[in-house]
Each structure stands twice: as structure tokens, then as C-alpha cells.
Amino acid sequence: MAKKTINDFAQMVENGEKIVYLTAYDYLTAKMEEKAGVDMILVGDSLGMVSLGYDTTFPVTMDDMIRHCSAVRRGAPNTFIVGDMPYMSYQTSNEQAIANAGRFIKEAGADCIKLEGGGPMIAERIKAIQQAGILVMGHIGLTPQLMGQIGGYRAQGRSSAAAMKIVNEAKAVEAAGAFSILVEGIPTAVGKAITERAGIPILGIGAGSYTHGQLLIYADMVGMYDNFTPKFVKKYANVGEVLVNAFKEYTAEVRQGQFPIDDEHTYKMSDAEVKEFLAALDK
């Protein structure tokens, strides 16, 4: 499978083909997603909660992101990879934003970076990173890094004024040079309005069916992350239950002496070698 490029994504939009987008944070998951044929993988700062056990995304560092993004690249060498800029890795200055975005490309092999927000400062950052030759994906609507300003982890754009604000942010992000925008946690009508007015691919997570593609956090959709489940998640499997049951069965068998079984699960010596070994022990 050849890795898709921005030209391929543009052609998919032109042809009415949906873009399939999933998160991954490790080698094995990325490998499975590439086998499944997803178009794009996001190494999200959501790894803070899914992989590192934090309550929010705020503690995630650039080094965390680079390490996980590198693992995902090794697992999915032929898939378009998006690296998520963590909190305070781009807010301070254009120079900081360019340097950290460059780390994703140079050290982790990412194809693109994503950053949150749609205000004038973020538009300036997007323009600077884009002018440095790095692909940028915007992220508007429910933006976890701005949780304090938007009132927590809750749907956005539910009033006419709030919806217009998000539509205008989409225009500003596109004008700044983003090649694509992720819209999260907004009503279907708002996702539709943004998509119809955009000249770039619009990807949704909890933004309705009209966007050009869909993203889910993989641990939500397979039932591994059970701390909470957003309304927009569909569970396609309950891998968490399968794993817990497997761990329980293993625990019981070890404690009861049922595992391992020497004839099935261990290495063997020839009878002659065993005899020689025992004789050596007795010397």
C-alpha cells in the first residue's frame, strides 16, 4: 500500500470518497491499523490519558510525542502520520512552533503536524509553520488544550453565535495555510456548513456525517479506554473485556499449577543430555 499524500486526499474529496482517520500511540496498534487500510493516523496528545494515565492532555511533553510518533511510524511505514503538537509546544512564539513542528518531521518521520485553536495567534503559528515547509492540520471546535476557556470537555457551537464563531475560525485556519482541519464535538449542522464552505479536507470527530472523513480514538472504539466514553463514539469491539478475561484465566492457571505444561510450553533436552547433566550435578 502506497502512502497517501495531500494530492491523494484532495482527489478523495473531489471523488466523494471518505477519508479514514484513527489515532495510534504505539508500534503494534499502528501496524494493525495499516493492515486494516486506514488512510491517516493521528499520534494524538490524547496519549496522555490513553497511554500515560494522566487525567488530561496537559502534562504531555514533546519528548513523549516524539517517542510515540516514532513507534507509530515504525509500525505504519506506508501510512500518512499526523503528529499532535502538545500543550505549550507552539503557543510562545513562531520560532518555538517551527522548531517543535520540525522535530516531528525530522526525528519521528511524521508527514504533518496538528495544532489546536482558531484565533489570530494560532493562525499566525499555522502560517509560520507552513512557510517553513511543514504541512499543518488545524483543529477547532472542542479543543482539549483550551478546556479552561471553552468550559470543559463539552460540545461546542450549540448556539447560532457560537456556531458562526467556529465557521469563521475554519475560514481563518484555511486562509493561514492549513492543508486540512479537524473539527471536534460540534453539531451536525455546523460540521456540514464548514465542510460545504471549505476548499480543503475537513475531518470530523463528533461533527456529523457531512465531513470529508472521520476520526476516532482507537481505544474508545475498541473498548479499551473505559474511564469515559464520548457520545460520538461507536464501539466496534470490547477488546478491554477480552484482555481482562485472558489475564484472569492466566492468573488462575498459574496459581493452580495448570500453566505451564512442560510437554507443551517448555524447551526440551535429549535424554542423553539430561543424563549427562544430572551426572554433572552429582559430581
PDB file of C-alpha atoms in Angstrom:
ATOM      1  CA  MET A   1       0.000   0.000   0.000  1.00  0.00           C
ATOM      2  CA  ALA A   2       1.443   3.344  -1.061  1.00  0.00           C
ATOM      3  CA  LYS A   3       1.390   6.147   1.480  1.00  0.00           C
ATOM      4  CA  LYS A   4      -1.186   8.786   0.590  1.00  0.00           C
ATOM      5  CA  THR A   5      -0.186  12.408   0.015  1.00  0.00           C
ATOM      6  CA  ILE A   6      -2.086  15.682   0.181  1.00  0.00           C
ATOM      7  CA  ASN A   7      -2.811  15.236  -3.544  1.00  0.00           C
ATOM      8  CA  ASP A   8      -4.469  11.890  -2.829  1.00  0.00           C
ATOM      9  CA  PHE A   9      -6.597  13.413  -0.074  1.00  0.00           C
ATOM     10  CA  ALA A  10      -7.651  16.248  -2.340  1.00  0.00           C
ATOM     11  CA  GLN A  11      -8.595  13.722  -5.022  1.00  0.00           C
ATOM     12  CA  MET A  12     -10.591  11.686  -2.492  1.00  0.00           C
ATOM     13  CA  VAL A  13     -12.562  14.799  -1.577  1.00  0.00           C
ATOM     14  CA  GLU A  14     -13.127  15.539  -5.261  1.00  0.00           C
ATOM     15  CA  ASN A  15     -14.375  11.979  -5.834  1.00  0.00           C
ATOM     16  CA  GLY A  16     -16.591  11.941  -2.756  1.00  0.00           C
ATOM     17  CA  GLU A  17     -14.508   9.241  -1.043  1.00  0.00           C
ATOM     18  CA  LYS A  18     -14.402   9.380   2.756  1.00  0.00           C
ATOM     19  CA  ILE A  19     -11.027   9.655   4.490  1.00  0.00           C
ATOM     20  CA  VAL A  20     -10.494   7.124   7.290  1.00  0.00           C
ATOM     21  CA  TYR A  21      -8.540   8.531  10.241  1.00  0.00           C
ATOM     22  CA  LEU A  22      -7.637   6.813  13.538  1.00  0.00           C
ATOM     23  CA  THR A  23      -5.344   7.500  16.462  1.00  0.00           C
ATOM     24  CA  ALA A  24      -2.450   5.227  17.406  1.00  0.00           C
ATOM     25  CA  TYR A  25       0.249   5.612  20.026  1.00  0.00           C
ATOM     26  CA  ASP A  26       2.417   2.501  19.658  1.00  0.00           C
ATOM     27  CA  TYR A  27       4.045   0.179  17.129  1.00  0.00           C
ATOM     28  CA  LEU A  28       1.596  -2.732  17.381  1.00  0.00           C
ATOM     29  CA  THR A  29      -1.577  -0.667  17.084  1.00  0.00           C
ATOM     30  CA  ALA A  30      -0.164   1.280  14.149  1.00  0.00           C
ATOM     31  CA  LYS A  31       0.813  -1.965  12.439  1.00  0.00           C
ATOM     32  CA  MET A  32      -2.740  -3.305  12.771  1.00  0.00           C
ATOM     33  CA  GLU A  33      -4.275  -0.064  11.528  1.00  0.00           C
ATOM     34  CA  GLU A  34      -2.066  -0.071   8.452  1.00  0.00           C
ATOM     35  CA  LYS A  35      -3.095  -3.675   7.766  1.00  0.00           C
ATOM     36  CA  ALA A  36      -6.730  -2.540   8.023  1.00  0.00           C
ATOM     37  CA  GLY A  37      -6.096   0.093   5.346  1.00  0.00           C
ATOM     38  CA  VAL A  38      -6.721   3.350   7.228  1.00  0.00           C
ATOM     39  CA  ASP A  39      -5.750   6.446   5.264  1.00  0.00           C
ATOM     40  CA  MET A  40      -4.286   8.537   8.060  1.00  0.00           C
ATOM     41  CA  ILE A  41      -3.059   8.031  11.645  1.00  0.00           C
ATOM     42  CA  LEU A  42      -3.013  10.700  14.339  1.00  0.00           C
ATOM     43  CA  VAL A  43      -0.495  10.361  17.137  1.00  0.00           C
ATOM     44  CA  GLY A  44      -2.638  12.462  19.434  1.00  0.00           C
ATOM     45  CA  ASP A  45      -1.729  14.123  22.693  1.00  0.00           C
ATOM     46  CA  SER A  46      -4.652  12.034  23.961  1.00  0.00           C
ATOM     47  CA  LEU A  47      -1.860   9.509  24.596  1.00  0.00           C
ATOM     48  CA  GLY A  48      -1.530  11.376  27.892  1.00  0.00           C
ATOM     49  CA  MET A  49      -4.763   9.750  29.045  1.00  0.00           C
ATOM     50  CA  VAL A  50      -4.800   6.592  26.923  1.00  0.00           C
ATOM     51  CA  SER A  51      -1.159   5.516  27.296  1.00  0.00           C
ATOM     52  CA  LEU A  52       0.359   7.517  30.163  1.00  0.00           C
ATOM     53  CA  GLY A  53      -2.533   7.592  32.623  1.00  0.00           C
ATOM     54  CA  TYR A  54      -2.904  11.352  33.078  1.00  0.00           C
ATOM     55  CA  ASP A  55      -6.296  12.968  33.676  1.00  0.00           C
ATOM     56  CA  THR A  56      -5.779  15.491  30.855  1.00  0.00           C
ATOM     57  CA  THR A  57      -3.511  16.113  27.872  1.00  0.00           C
ATOM     58  CA  PHE A  58      -1.696  18.998  29.581  1.00  0.00           C
ATOM     59  CA  PRO A  59       1.293  17.072  31.065  1.00  0.00           C
ATOM     60  CA  VAL A  60       2.298  15.549  27.697  1.00  0.00           C
ATOM     61  CA  THR A  61       5.730  16.724  26.514  1.00  0.00           C
ATOM     62  CA  MET A  62       7.376  16.993  23.124  1.00  0.00           C
ATOM     63  CA  ASP A  63       9.678  14.112  24.070  1.00  0.00           C
ATOM     64  CA  ASP A  64       6.614  11.970  24.838  1.00  0.00           C
ATOM     65  CA  MET A  65       5.120  12.826  21.468  1.00  0.00           C
ATOM     66  CA  ILE A  66       8.317  12.191  19.518  1.00  0.00           C
ATOM     67  CA  ARG A  67       8.865   8.817  21.183  1.00  0.00           C
ATOM     68  CA  HIS A  68       5.322   7.616  20.483  1.00  0.00           C
ATOM     69  CA  CYS A  69       5.218   9.095  16.984  1.00  0.00           C
ATOM     70  CA  SER A  70       8.467   7.311  16.115  1.00  0.00           C
ATOM     71  CA  ALA A  71       6.970   3.999  17.271  1.00  0.00           C
ATOM     72  CA  VAL A  72       3.853   4.584  15.183  1.00  0.00           C
ATOM     73  CA  ARG A  73       5.967   5.372  12.124  1.00  0.00           C
ATOM     74  CA  ARG A  74       7.834   2.071  12.550  1.00  0.00           C
ATOM     75  CA  GLY A  75       4.520   0.245  12.779  1.00  0.00           C
ATOM     76  CA  ALA A  76       2.925   2.014   9.817  1.00  0.00           C
ATOM     77  CA  PRO A  77       5.666   2.973   7.356  1.00  0.00           C
ATOM     78  CA  ASN A  78       3.200   3.345   4.486  1.00  0.00           C
ATOM     79  CA  THR A  79       0.523   5.435   6.205  1.00  0.00           C
ATOM     80  CA  PHE A  80       0.208   9.231   6.426  1.00  0.00           C
ATOM     81  CA  ILE A  81       1.126  10.164  10.016  1.00  0.00           C
ATOM     82  CA  VAL A  82      -0.010  13.325  11.836  1.00  0.00           C
ATOM     83  CA  GLY A  83       1.888  14.412  14.956  1.00  0.00           C
ATOM     84  CA  ASP A  84      -0.094  16.348  17.553  1.00  0.00           C
ATOM     85  CA  MET A  85       1.625  19.443  18.966  1.00  0.00           C
ATOM     86  CA  PRO A  86       1.319  19.153  22.773  1.00  0.00           C
ATOM     87  CA  TYR A  87       0.311  21.919  25.154  1.00  0.00           C
ATOM     88  CA  MET A  88       2.789  24.832  25.264  1.00  0.00           C
ATOM     89  CA  SER A  89       4.901  23.482  22.391  1.00  0.00           C
ATOM     90  CA  TYR A  90       3.739  26.222  19.975  1.00  0.00           C
ATOM     91  CA  GLN A  91       1.992  28.942  21.950  1.00  0.00           C
ATOM     92  CA  THR A  92       5.030  31.015  22.963  1.00  0.00           C
ATOM     93  CA  SER A  93       6.382  32.090  19.570  1.00  0.00           C
ATOM     94  CA  ASN A  94       6.562  31.285  15.872  1.00  0.00           C
ATOM     95  CA  GLU A  95      10.158  30.182  16.351  1.00  0.00           C
ATOM     96  CA  GLN A  96       9.183  27.712  19.089  1.00  0.00           C
ATOM     97  CA  ALA A  97       6.319  26.411  16.956  1.00  0.00           C
ATOM     98  CA  ILE A  98       8.526  25.872  13.893  1.00  0.00           C
ATOM     99  CA  ALA A  99      11.274  24.170  15.905  1.00  0.00           C
ATOM    100  CA  ASN A 100       8.903  21.730  17.601  1.00  0.00           C
ATOM    101  CA  ALA A 101       6.978  21.047  14.405  1.00  0.00           C
ATOM    102  CA  GLY A 102      10.303  20.297  12.743  1.00  0.00           C
ATOM    103  CA  ARG A 103      11.095  17.698  15.404  1.00  0.00           C
ATOM    104  CA  PHE A 104       8.040  15.704  14.356  1.00  0.00           C
ATOM    105  CA  ILE A 105       9.250  15.635  10.761  1.00  0.00           C
ATOM    106  CA  LYS A 106      12.967  15.160  11.382  1.00  0.00           C
ATOM    107  CA  GLU A 107      13.020  12.888  14.445  1.00  0.00           C
ATOM    108  CA  ALA A 108       9.738  10.988  14.227  1.00  0.00           C
ATOM    109  CA  GLY A 109       9.134  10.767  10.484  1.00  0.00           C
ATOM    110  CA  ALA A 110       5.691  12.387  10.658  1.00  0.00           C
ATOM    111  CA  ASP A 111       4.110  13.754   7.483  1.00  0.00           C
ATOM    112  CA  CYS A 112       2.182  16.574   9.111  1.00  0.00           C
ATOM    113  CA  ILE A 113       1.571  18.286  12.440  1.00  0.00           C
ATOM    114  CA  LYS A 114      -1.699  19.313  14.091  1.00  0.00           C
ATOM    115  CA  LEU A 115      -2.326  22.180  16.482  1.00  0.00           C
ATOM    116  CA  GLU A 116      -5.434  23.395  18.298  1.00  0.00           C
ATOM    117  CA  GLY A 117      -7.329  26.659  18.057  1.00  0.00           C
ATOM    118  CA  GLY A 118      -8.625  29.126  15.524  1.00  0.00           C
ATOM    119  CA  GLY A 119      -7.800  32.591  16.829  1.00  0.00           C
ATOM    120  CA  PRO A 120      -5.374  35.140  15.346  1.00  0.00           C
ATOM    121  CA  MET A 121      -2.349  33.811  17.276  1.00  0.00           C
ATOM    122  CA  ILE A 122      -2.941  30.259  16.074  1.00  0.00           C
ATOM    123  CA  ALA A 123      -3.432  31.483  12.508  1.00  0.00           C
ATOM    124  CA  GLU A 124      -0.044  33.199  12.788  1.00  0.00           C
ATOM    125  CA  ARG A 125       1.558  29.952  14.029  1.00  0.00           C
ATOM    126  CA  ILE A 126      -0.020  27.936  11.215  1.00  0.00           C
ATOM    127  CA  LYS A 127       1.274  30.406   8.627  1.00  0.00           C
ATOM    128  CA  ALA A 128       4.785  30.337  10.097  1.00  0.00           C
ATOM    129  CA  ILE A 129       4.978  26.528  10.251  1.00  0.00           C
ATOM    130  CA  GLN A 130       3.527  26.191   6.767  1.00  0.00           C
ATOM    131  CA  GLN A 131       6.014  28.701   5.384  1.00  0.00           C
ATOM    132  CA  ALA A 132       8.803  26.602   6.935  1.00  0.00           C
ATOM    133  CA  GLY A 133       7.741  23.807   4.605  1.00  0.00           C
ATOM    134  CA  ILE A 134       5.779  21.695   7.093  1.00  0.00           C
ATOM    135  CA  LEU A 135       2.222  20.508   6.486  1.00  0.00           C
ATOM    136  CA  VAL A 136      -0.260  21.716   9.097  1.00  0.00           C
ATOM    137  CA  MET A 137      -3.655  20.363  10.127  1.00  0.00           C
ATOM    138  CA  GLY A 138      -5.872  22.695  12.113  1.00  0.00           C
ATOM    139  CA  HIS A 139      -8.164  21.634  14.983  1.00  0.00           C
ATOM    140  CA  ILE A 140     -11.229  23.634  16.018  1.00  0.00           C
ATOM    141  CA  GLY A 141     -14.447  23.143  17.969  1.00  0.00           C
ATOM    142  CA  LEU A 142     -13.882  21.090  21.084  1.00  0.00           C
ATOM    143  CA  THR A 143     -10.186  21.723  21.709  1.00  0.00           C
ATOM    144  CA  PRO A 144      -8.952  19.965  24.883  1.00  0.00           C
ATOM    145  CA  GLN A 145      -5.901  22.210  25.281  1.00  0.00           C
ATOM    146  CA  LEU A 146      -8.288  25.166  25.644  1.00  0.00           C
ATOM    147  CA  MET A 147     -10.543  23.375  28.116  1.00  0.00           C
ATOM    148  CA  GLY A 148     -10.443  26.230  30.618  1.00  0.00           C
ATOM    149  CA  GLN A 149     -11.626  28.770  28.042  1.00  0.00           C
ATOM    150  CA  ILE A 150     -14.351  26.620  26.487  1.00  0.00           C
ATOM    151  CA  GLY A 151     -15.817  25.427  29.780  1.00  0.00           C
ATOM    152  CA  GLY A 152     -14.565  21.865  29.923  1.00  0.00           C
ATOM    153  CA  TYR A 153     -14.860  18.787  27.751  1.00  0.00           C
ATOM    154  CA  ARG A 154     -18.230  19.587  26.200  1.00  0.00           C
ATOM    155  CA  ALA A 155     -19.787  20.082  22.782  1.00  0.00           C
ATOM    156  CA  GLN A 156     -19.194  23.450  21.108  1.00  0.00           C
ATOM    157  CA  GLY A 157     -21.150  25.563  18.632  1.00  0.00           C
ATOM    158  CA  ARG A 158     -24.613  24.815  20.006  1.00  0.00           C
ATOM    159  CA  SER A 159     -25.880  28.387  19.707  1.00  0.00           C
ATOM    160  CA  SER A 160     -26.059  30.361  16.471  1.00  0.00           C
ATOM    161  CA  ALA A 161     -23.369  32.795  17.640  1.00  0.00           C
ATOM    162  CA  ALA A 162     -21.050  30.014  18.820  1.00  0.00           C
ATOM    163  CA  ALA A 163     -21.588  28.121  15.564  1.00  0.00           C
ATOM    164  CA  MET A 164     -20.700  31.199  13.495  1.00  0.00           C
ATOM    165  CA  LYS A 165     -17.551  31.665  15.556  1.00  0.00           C
ATOM    166  CA  ILE A 166     -16.394  28.129  14.654  1.00  0.00           C
ATOM    167  CA  VAL A 167     -17.259  28.619  10.966  1.00  0.00           C
ATOM    168  CA  ASN A 168     -15.174  31.805  10.949  1.00  0.00           C
ATOM    169  CA  GLU A 169     -12.318  30.020  12.714  1.00  0.00           C
ATOM    170  CA  ALA A 170     -12.361  27.374   9.977  1.00  0.00           C
ATOM    171  CA  LYS A 171     -12.041  30.112   7.359  1.00  0.00           C
ATOM    172  CA  ALA A 172      -9.137  31.704   9.242  1.00  0.00           C
ATOM    173  CA  VAL A 173      -7.295  28.396   9.678  1.00  0.00           C
ATOM    174  CA  GLU A 174      -7.674  27.608   5.984  1.00  0.00           C
ATOM    175  CA  ALA A 175      -6.549  31.103   4.988  1.00  0.00           C
ATOM    176  CA  ALA A 176      -3.464  30.714   7.197  1.00  0.00           C
ATOM    177  CA  GLY A 177      -2.334  27.752   5.102  1.00  0.00           C
ATOM    178  CA  ALA A 178      -3.585  24.601   6.846  1.00  0.00           C
ATOM    179  CA  PHE A 179      -3.947  21.731   4.390  1.00  0.00           C
ATOM    180  CA  SER A 180      -6.802  20.198   6.398  1.00  0.00           C
ATOM    181  CA  ILE A 181      -8.901  20.851   9.518  1.00  0.00           C
ATOM    182  CA  LEU A 182     -10.126  18.519  12.245  1.00  0.00           C
ATOM    183  CA  VAL A 183     -13.457  19.659  13.706  1.00  0.00           C
ATOM    184  CA  GLU A 184     -14.442  18.115  17.029  1.00  0.00           C
ATOM    185  CA  GLY A 185     -17.551  17.963  19.179  1.00  0.00           C
ATOM    186  CA  ILE A 186     -19.918  20.200  17.202  1.00  0.00           C
ATOM    187  CA  PRO A 187     -23.482  19.783  15.892  1.00  0.00           C
ATOM    188  CA  THR A 188     -24.005  18.151  12.504  1.00  0.00           C
ATOM    189  CA  ALA A 189     -25.315  21.404  11.012  1.00  0.00           C
ATOM    190  CA  VAL A 190     -22.090  23.197  11.902  1.00  0.00           C
ATOM    191  CA  GLY A 191     -19.902  20.403  10.541  1.00  0.00           C
ATOM    192  CA  LYS A 192     -21.915  20.489   7.320  1.00  0.00           C
ATOM    193  CA  ALA A 193     -21.605  24.274   6.981  1.00  0.00           C
ATOM    194  CA  ILE A 194     -17.834  24.181   7.470  1.00  0.00           C
ATOM    195  CA  THR A 195     -17.389  21.317   5.007  1.00  0.00           C
ATOM    196  CA  GLU A 196     -19.510  22.940   2.293  1.00  0.00           C
ATOM    197  CA  ARG A 197     -17.544  26.192   2.517  1.00  0.00           C
ATOM    198  CA  ALA A 198     -14.037  24.749   2.728  1.00  0.00           C
ATOM    199  CA  GLY A 199     -11.525  24.324  -0.051  1.00  0.00           C
ATOM    200  CA  ILE A 200      -9.526  21.764   1.941  1.00  0.00           C
ATOM    201  CA  PRO A 201     -10.347  18.370   3.514  1.00  0.00           C
ATOM    202  CA  ILE A 202     -12.474  18.653   6.664  1.00  0.00           C
ATOM    203  CA  LEU A 203     -12.203  15.725   9.056  1.00  0.00           C
ATOM    204  CA  GLY A 204     -14.642  15.192  11.884  1.00  0.00           C
ATOM    205  CA  ILE A 205     -14.687  13.619  15.313  1.00  0.00           C
ATOM    206  CA  GLY A 206     -18.153  14.081  16.709  1.00  0.00           C
ATOM    207  CA  ALA A 207     -19.002  16.561  13.942  1.00  0.00           C
ATOM    208  CA  GLY A 208     -21.616  14.629  11.992  1.00  0.00           C
ATOM    209  CA  SER A 209     -21.654  12.711   8.731  1.00  0.00           C
ATOM    210  CA  TYR A 210     -21.051  15.516   6.225  1.00  0.00           C
ATOM    211  CA  THR A 211     -17.301  15.958   6.808  1.00  0.00           C
ATOM    212  CA  HIS A 212     -14.860  14.548   4.274  1.00  0.00           C
ATOM    213  CA  GLY A 213     -13.624  11.916   6.736  1.00  0.00           C
ATOM    214  CA  GLN A 214     -13.918  10.600  10.265  1.00  0.00           C
ATOM    215  CA  LEU A 215     -11.535  10.258  13.205  1.00  0.00           C
ATOM    216  CA  LEU A 216     -11.948   8.172  16.362  1.00  0.00           C
ATOM    217  CA  ILE A 217      -9.622   7.487  19.251  1.00  0.00           C
ATOM    218  CA  TYR A 218      -8.886   3.810  18.725  1.00  0.00           C
ATOM    219  CA  ALA A 219      -9.000   2.934  22.438  1.00  0.00           C
ATOM    220  CA  ASP A 220     -12.564   4.275  22.625  1.00  0.00           C
ATOM    221  CA  MET A 221     -13.860   2.388  19.600  1.00  0.00           C
ATOM    222  CA  VAL A 222     -12.455  -0.993  20.708  1.00  0.00           C
ATOM    223  CA  GLY A 223     -13.465  -0.657  24.355  1.00  0.00           C
ATOM    224  CA  MET A 224     -10.015  -0.391  25.894  1.00  0.00           C
ATOM    225  CA  TYR A 225     -10.342   3.074  27.461  1.00  0.00           C
ATOM    226  CA  ASP A 226     -13.313   2.925  29.807  1.00  0.00           C
ATOM    227  CA  ASN A 227     -12.782   5.977  32.038  1.00  0.00           C
ATOM    228  CA  PHE A 228     -15.470   7.719  29.991  1.00  0.00           C
ATOM    229  CA  THR A 229     -16.947   7.370  26.512  1.00  0.00           C
ATOM    230  CA  PRO A 230     -17.913  10.449  24.454  1.00  0.00           C
ATOM    231  CA  LYS A 231     -21.366  10.483  22.845  1.00  0.00           C
ATOM    232  CA  PHE A 232     -19.880  10.399  19.357  1.00  0.00           C
ATOM    233  CA  VAL A 233     -18.038   7.088  19.858  1.00  0.00           C
ATOM    234  CA  LYS A 234     -19.309   3.847  18.358  1.00  0.00           C
ATOM    235  CA  LYS A 235     -17.800   0.736  19.958  1.00  0.00           C
ATOM    236  CA  TYR A 236     -16.799  -1.793  17.322  1.00  0.00           C
ATOM    237  CA  ALA A 237     -15.343  -4.303  19.801  1.00  0.00           C
ATOM    238  CA  ASN A 238     -14.780  -4.850  23.505  1.00  0.00           C
ATOM    239  CA  VAL A 239     -11.097  -5.643  23.499  1.00  0.00           C
ATOM    240  CA  GLY A 240     -10.783  -4.457  27.083  1.00  0.00           C
ATOM    241  CA  GLU A 241     -13.104  -7.232  28.278  1.00  0.00           C
ATOM    242  CA  VAL A 242     -11.250  -9.809  26.174  1.00  0.00           C
ATOM    243  CA  LEU A 243      -7.924  -8.756  27.696  1.00  0.00           C
ATOM    244  CA  VAL A 244      -9.214  -8.748  31.268  1.00  0.00           C
ATOM    245  CA  ASN A 245     -10.682 -12.230  30.819  1.00  0.00           C
ATOM    246  CA  ALA A 246      -7.415 -13.502  29.328  1.00  0.00           C
ATOM    247  CA  PHE A 247      -5.411 -12.032  32.219  1.00  0.00           C
ATOM    248  CA  LYS A 248      -7.828 -13.598  34.728  1.00  0.00           C
ATOM    249  CA  GLU A 249      -7.529 -17.016  33.089  1.00  0.00           C
ATOM    250  CA  TYR A 250      -3.733 -16.791  33.084  1.00  0.00           C
ATOM    251  CA  THR A 251      -3.682 -15.716  36.724  1.00  0.00           C
ATOM    252  CA  ALA A 252      -5.888 -18.643  37.750  1.00  0.00           C
ATOM    253  CA  GLU A 253      -3.860 -21.220  35.790  1.00  0.00           C
ATOM    254  CA  VAL A 254      -0.534 -20.046  37.221  1.00  0.00           C
ATOM    255  CA  ARG A 255      -1.868 -20.114  40.759  1.00  0.00           C
ATOM    256  CA  GLN A 256      -3.395 -23.564  40.280  1.00  0.00           C
ATOM    257  CA  GLY A 257      -0.270 -25.005  38.649  1.00  0.00           C
ATOM    258  CA  GLN A 258      -2.027 -25.518  35.302  1.00  0.00           C
ATOM    259  CA  PHE A 259       0.441 -23.356  33.375  1.00  0.00           C
ATOM    260  CA  PRO A 260       2.995 -24.037  32.066  1.00  0.00           C
ATOM    261  CA  ILE A 261       2.671 -27.649  30.970  1.00  0.00           C
ATOM    262  CA  ASP A 262       6.185 -28.954  30.459  1.00  0.00           C
ATOM    263  CA  ASP A 263       5.358 -31.095  27.407  1.00  0.00           C
ATOM    264  CA  GLU A 264       3.713 -28.123  25.648  1.00  0.00           C
ATOM    265  CA  HIS A 265       5.274 -24.878  26.793  1.00  0.00           C
ATOM    266  CA  THR A 266       8.937 -25.511  27.641  1.00  0.00           C
ATOM    267  CA  TYR A 267      12.162 -26.390  25.862  1.00  0.00           C
ATOM    268  CA  LYS A 268      13.493 -29.958  25.840  1.00  0.00           C
ATOM    269  CA  MET A 269      16.835 -31.721  26.167  1.00  0.00           C
ATOM    270  CA  SER A 270      17.596 -35.121  24.731  1.00  0.00           C
ATOM    271  CA  ASP A 271      17.519 -37.990  27.222  1.00  0.00           C
ATOM    272  CA  ALA A 272      21.280 -38.405  26.808  1.00  0.00           C
ATOM    273  CA  GLU A 273      21.910 -34.724  27.607  1.00  0.00           C
ATOM    274  CA  VAL A 274      19.621 -34.890  30.629  1.00  0.00           C
ATOM    275  CA  LYS A 275      21.503 -37.974  31.897  1.00  0.00           C
ATOM    276  CA  GLU A 276      24.848 -36.231  31.410  1.00  0.00           C
ATOM    277  CA  PHE A 277      23.560 -33.038  33.076  1.00  0.00           C
ATOM    278  CA  LEU A 278      22.280 -34.933  36.138  1.00  0.00           C
ATOM    279  CA  ALA A 279      25.527 -36.806  36.441  1.00  0.00           C
ATOM    280  CA  ALA A 280      27.434 -33.494  36.352  1.00  0.00           C
ATOM    281  CA  LEU A 281      25.255 -32.132  39.136  1.00  0.00           C
ATOM    282  CA  ASP A 282      26.099 -35.104  41.350  1.00  0.00           C
ATOM    283  CA  LYS A 283      29.842 -34.670  40.980  1.00  0.00           C
TER     284      LYS A 283
END
